[in-house]
Amino acid sequence: MAREAGIPTVLDCDGEALSLGLQAKPLLIKPNRRELAGLIGVDEEKLKDIEFLVEACGKAVSHYDTDVICTLDEDGSVFVGHEGVYRVGVAKVPLRGFSGAGDTYLSAYLHRRYGEKCSIEDSLRYAAAA
């Protein structure tokens, strides 16, 4: 209903919740590499090949009619969606922990993209900086 009303919806979960949530056709999903591997049924190691990962995200875009941001820990992230394909790097900084990193990335992206109505490129850069 939200999508039909033009309200952007985002799904950031794993496993059965992700599979079931995709039936509602969210605008965007934000799996990490492990979650994407589970969704498409491949070994996570295969997704370390960036070309294979982009192809896998593209299949999710086509099959579920949703954009995909896949976060890749210290390797940055990949956006594959209706507006193109983007590879986003991150600054090399001392790692203090991953707790909340994906949530921070996603909320920064959503704030910039939908709150401030910035371009996808600017929103992805902002999210990576966060």
Coordinates of N, CA and C in Angstrom, one line a residue, residues 18-92:
L18 N 13.3 -11.2 5.3 CA 13.6 -10.6 4.0 C 12.8 -11.2 2.9
S19 N 12.8 -12.5 2.9 CA 12.0 -13.2 1.8 C 10.5 -12.8 1.8
L20 N 9.9 -12.8 3.0 CA 8.5 -12.4 3.1 C 8.3 -10.9 2.8
G21 N 9.2 -10.1 3.3 CA 9.1 -8.6 3.1 C 9.2 -8.2 1.6
L22 N 10.0 -9.0 0.8 CA 10.1 -8.7 -0.6 C 8.8 -8.8 -1.4
Q23 N 7.9 -9.6 -0.8 CA 6.6 -9.8 -1.5 C 5.8 -8.4 -1.5
A24 N 6.1 -7.5 -0.6 CA 5.5 -6.2 -0.6 C 6.1 -5.2 -1.6
K25 N 7.2 -5.7 -2.2 CA 7.9 -4.8 -3.2 C 8.4 -3.5 -2.7
P26 N 9.3 -3.6 -1.7 CA 9.8 -2.3 -1.2 C 10.6 -1.6 -2.3
L27 N 10.8 -0.3 -2.1 CA 11.6 0.5 -3.0 C 13.0 0.1 -3.0
L28 N 13.5 -0.3 -1.8 CA 15.0 -0.5 -1.6 C 15.1 -1.6 -0.6
I29 N 16.1 -2.5 -0.8 CA 16.6 -3.4 0.2 C 18.1 -3.1 0.5
K30 N 18.5 -3.4 1.7 CA 19.9 -3.2 2.1 C 20.5 -4.4 2.8
P31 N 20.7 -5.4 2.0 CA 21.4 -6.6 2.6 C 22.9 -6.3 2.7
N32 N 23.6 -7.0 3.6 CA 25.0 -7.1 3.6 C 25.4 -8.3 2.7
R33 N 26.6 -8.6 2.6 CA 27.0 -9.7 1.7 C 26.5 -11.0 2.1
R34 N 26.5 -11.3 3.4 CA 26.0 -12.6 4.0 C 24.4 -12.7 3.7
E35 N 23.7 -11.6 4.0 CA 22.3 -11.6 3.8 C 21.9 -11.8 2.3
L36 N 22.7 -11.2 1.4 CA 22.4 -11.3 0.0 C 22.7 -12.8 -0.4
A37 N 23.7 -13.3 0.1 CA 24.1 -14.7 -0.3 C 22.9 -15.6 0.1
G38 N 22.3 -15.4 1.3 CA 21.2 -16.2 1.8 C 20.0 -16.0 0.9
L39 N 19.7 -14.8 0.5 CA 18.6 -14.5 -0.4 C 18.6 -15.2 -1.7
I40 N 19.8 -15.1 -2.4 CA 19.9 -15.7 -3.7 C 20.4 -17.1 -3.7
G41 N 20.8 -17.7 -2.5 CA 21.1 -19.1 -2.4 C 22.5 -19.4 -3.0
V42 N 23.5 -18.6 -2.7 CA 24.9 -18.9 -3.1 C 25.8 -18.8 -1.9
D43 N 27.0 -19.3 -2.0 CA 28.0 -19.2 -0.9 C 28.5 -17.8 -0.9
E44 N 28.6 -17.3 0.3 CA 29.0 -15.9 0.5 C 30.4 -15.6 -0.1
E45 N 31.2 -16.6 -0.2 CA 32.6 -16.4 -0.8 C 32.4 -16.0 -2.3
K46 N 31.4 -16.5 -3.0 CA 31.2 -16.1 -4.4 C 31.0 -14.6 -4.6
L47 N 30.4 -14.0 -3.6 CA 30.0 -12.6 -3.7 C 31.2 -11.7 -3.4
K48 N 32.4 -12.3 -3.1 CA 33.6 -11.4 -3.0 C 34.1 -11.0 -4.4
D49 N 33.6 -11.7 -5.4 CA 33.9 -11.3 -6.8 C 32.9 -10.2 -7.2
I50 N 33.4 -9.0 -7.4 CA 32.5 -7.8 -7.5 C 31.6 -7.9 -8.7
E51 N 32.1 -8.5 -9.8 CA 31.2 -8.7 -11.0 C 30.1 -9.7 -10.7
F52 N 30.4 -10.7 -10.0 CA 29.3 -11.7 -9.6 C 28.3 -11.0 -8.7
L53 N 28.8 -10.2 -7.7 CA 28.0 -9.6 -6.8 C 27.0 -8.6 -7.5
V54 N 27.5 -7.8 -8.4 CA 26.7 -6.9 -9.2 C 25.7 -7.6 -10.0
E55 N 26.0 -8.7 -10.6 CA 25.1 -9.5 -11.3 C 24.0 -10.1 -10.4
A56 N 24.4 -10.5 -9.2 CA 23.4 -11.1 -8.2 C 22.5 -10.0 -7.8
C57 N 23.0 -8.8 -7.5 CA 22.1 -7.7 -7.2 C 21.2 -7.3 -8.3
G58 N 21.7 -7.4 -9.5 CA 20.8 -7.1 -10.7 C 19.7 -8.1 -10.8
K59 N 20.0 -9.3 -10.5 CA 18.9 -10.3 -10.6 C 17.8 -10.0 -9.5
A60 N 18.3 -9.6 -8.3 CA 17.3 -9.2 -7.3 C 16.5 -8.0 -7.7
V61 N 17.1 -7.0 -8.4 CA 16.4 -5.9 -8.9 C 15.3 -6.3 -9.9
S62 N 15.7 -7.2 -10.8 CA 14.8 -7.6 -11.8 C 13.6 -8.5 -11.3
H63 N 14.0 -9.4 -10.4 CA 13.0 -10.3 -9.8 C 12.1 -9.7 -8.9
Y64 N 12.6 -8.8 -8.0 CA 11.7 -8.2 -7.0 C 11.3 -6.8 -7.2
D65 N 11.8 -6.2 -8.3 CA 11.5 -4.8 -8.7 C 11.8 -3.8 -7.6
T66 N 13.0 -4.0 -7.0 CA 13.5 -3.2 -5.9 C 15.0 -2.8 -6.2
D67 N 15.4 -1.6 -5.7 CA 16.8 -1.3 -5.7 C 17.5 -2.0 -4.6
V68 N 18.8 -2.2 -4.8 CA 19.6 -2.9 -3.8 C 20.9 -2.1 -3.5
I69 N 21.1 -1.9 -2.2 CA 22.4 -1.5 -1.7 C 22.9 -2.6 -0.9
C70 N 24.0 -3.2 -1.3 CA 24.7 -4.3 -0.6 C 25.9 -3.7 0.1
T71 N 26.0 -3.7 1.4 CA 27.1 -3.3 2.1 C 28.1 -4.4 2.3
L72 N 29.4 -4.0 2.2 CA 30.5 -4.9 2.0 C 31.6 -4.7 3.0
D73 N 31.3 -4.4 4.3 CA 32.2 -4.1 5.3 C 33.3 -3.1 4.8
E74 N 34.6 -3.5 5.0 CA 35.7 -2.6 4.6 C 35.8 -2.4 3.1
D75 N 35.0 -3.2 2.3 CA 35.1 -3.0 0.9 C 34.0 -2.0 0.4
G76 N 33.3 -1.3 1.2 CA 32.4 -0.3 0.8 C 31.0 -0.9 0.6
S77 N 30.4 -0.5 -0.6 CA 29.1 -0.9 -0.9 C 28.9 -0.9 -2.4
V78 N 27.8 -1.5 -2.8 CA 27.4 -1.5 -4.2 C 25.9 -1.1 -4.2
F79 N 25.5 -0.2 -5.1 CA 24.1 0.1 -5.4 C 23.8 -0.5 -6.8
V80 N 22.8 -1.2 -6.9 CA 22.3 -1.7 -8.2 C 20.8 -1.4 -8.2
G81 N 20.3 -0.7 -9.2 CA 18.9 -0.3 -9.2 C 18.5 0.3 -10.5
H82 N 17.3 0.9 -10.4 CA 16.7 1.5 -11.6 C 17.4 2.7 -12.1
E83 N 18.3 3.3 -11.2 CA 19.1 4.4 -11.6 C 20.5 4.1 -12.0
G84 N 20.8 2.8 -12.1 CA 22.2 2.4 -12.5 C 22.9 1.6 -11.5
V85 N 24.2 1.5 -11.7 CA 25.1 0.7 -10.8 C 26.2 1.6 -10.3
Y86 N 26.4 1.6 -9.0 CA 27.4 2.4 -8.4 C 28.2 1.5 -7.4
R87 N 29.5 1.7 -7.5 CA 30.5 1.1 -6.5 C 31.0 2.2 -5.6
V88 N 30.8 2.0 -4.3 CA 31.2 3.1 -3.3 C 32.3 2.5 -2.4
G89 N 33.4 3.2 -2.4 CA 34.5 2.9 -1.6 C 34.3 3.6 -0.2
V90 N 35.2 3.2 0.7 CA 35.2 3.9 2.0 C 36.6 4.3 2.4
A91 N 36.7 5.2 3.3 CA 38.0 5.7 3.8 C 38.6 4.6 4.6
K92 N 39.9 4.4 4.5 CA 40.6 3.4 5.4 C 40.8 4.0 6.7

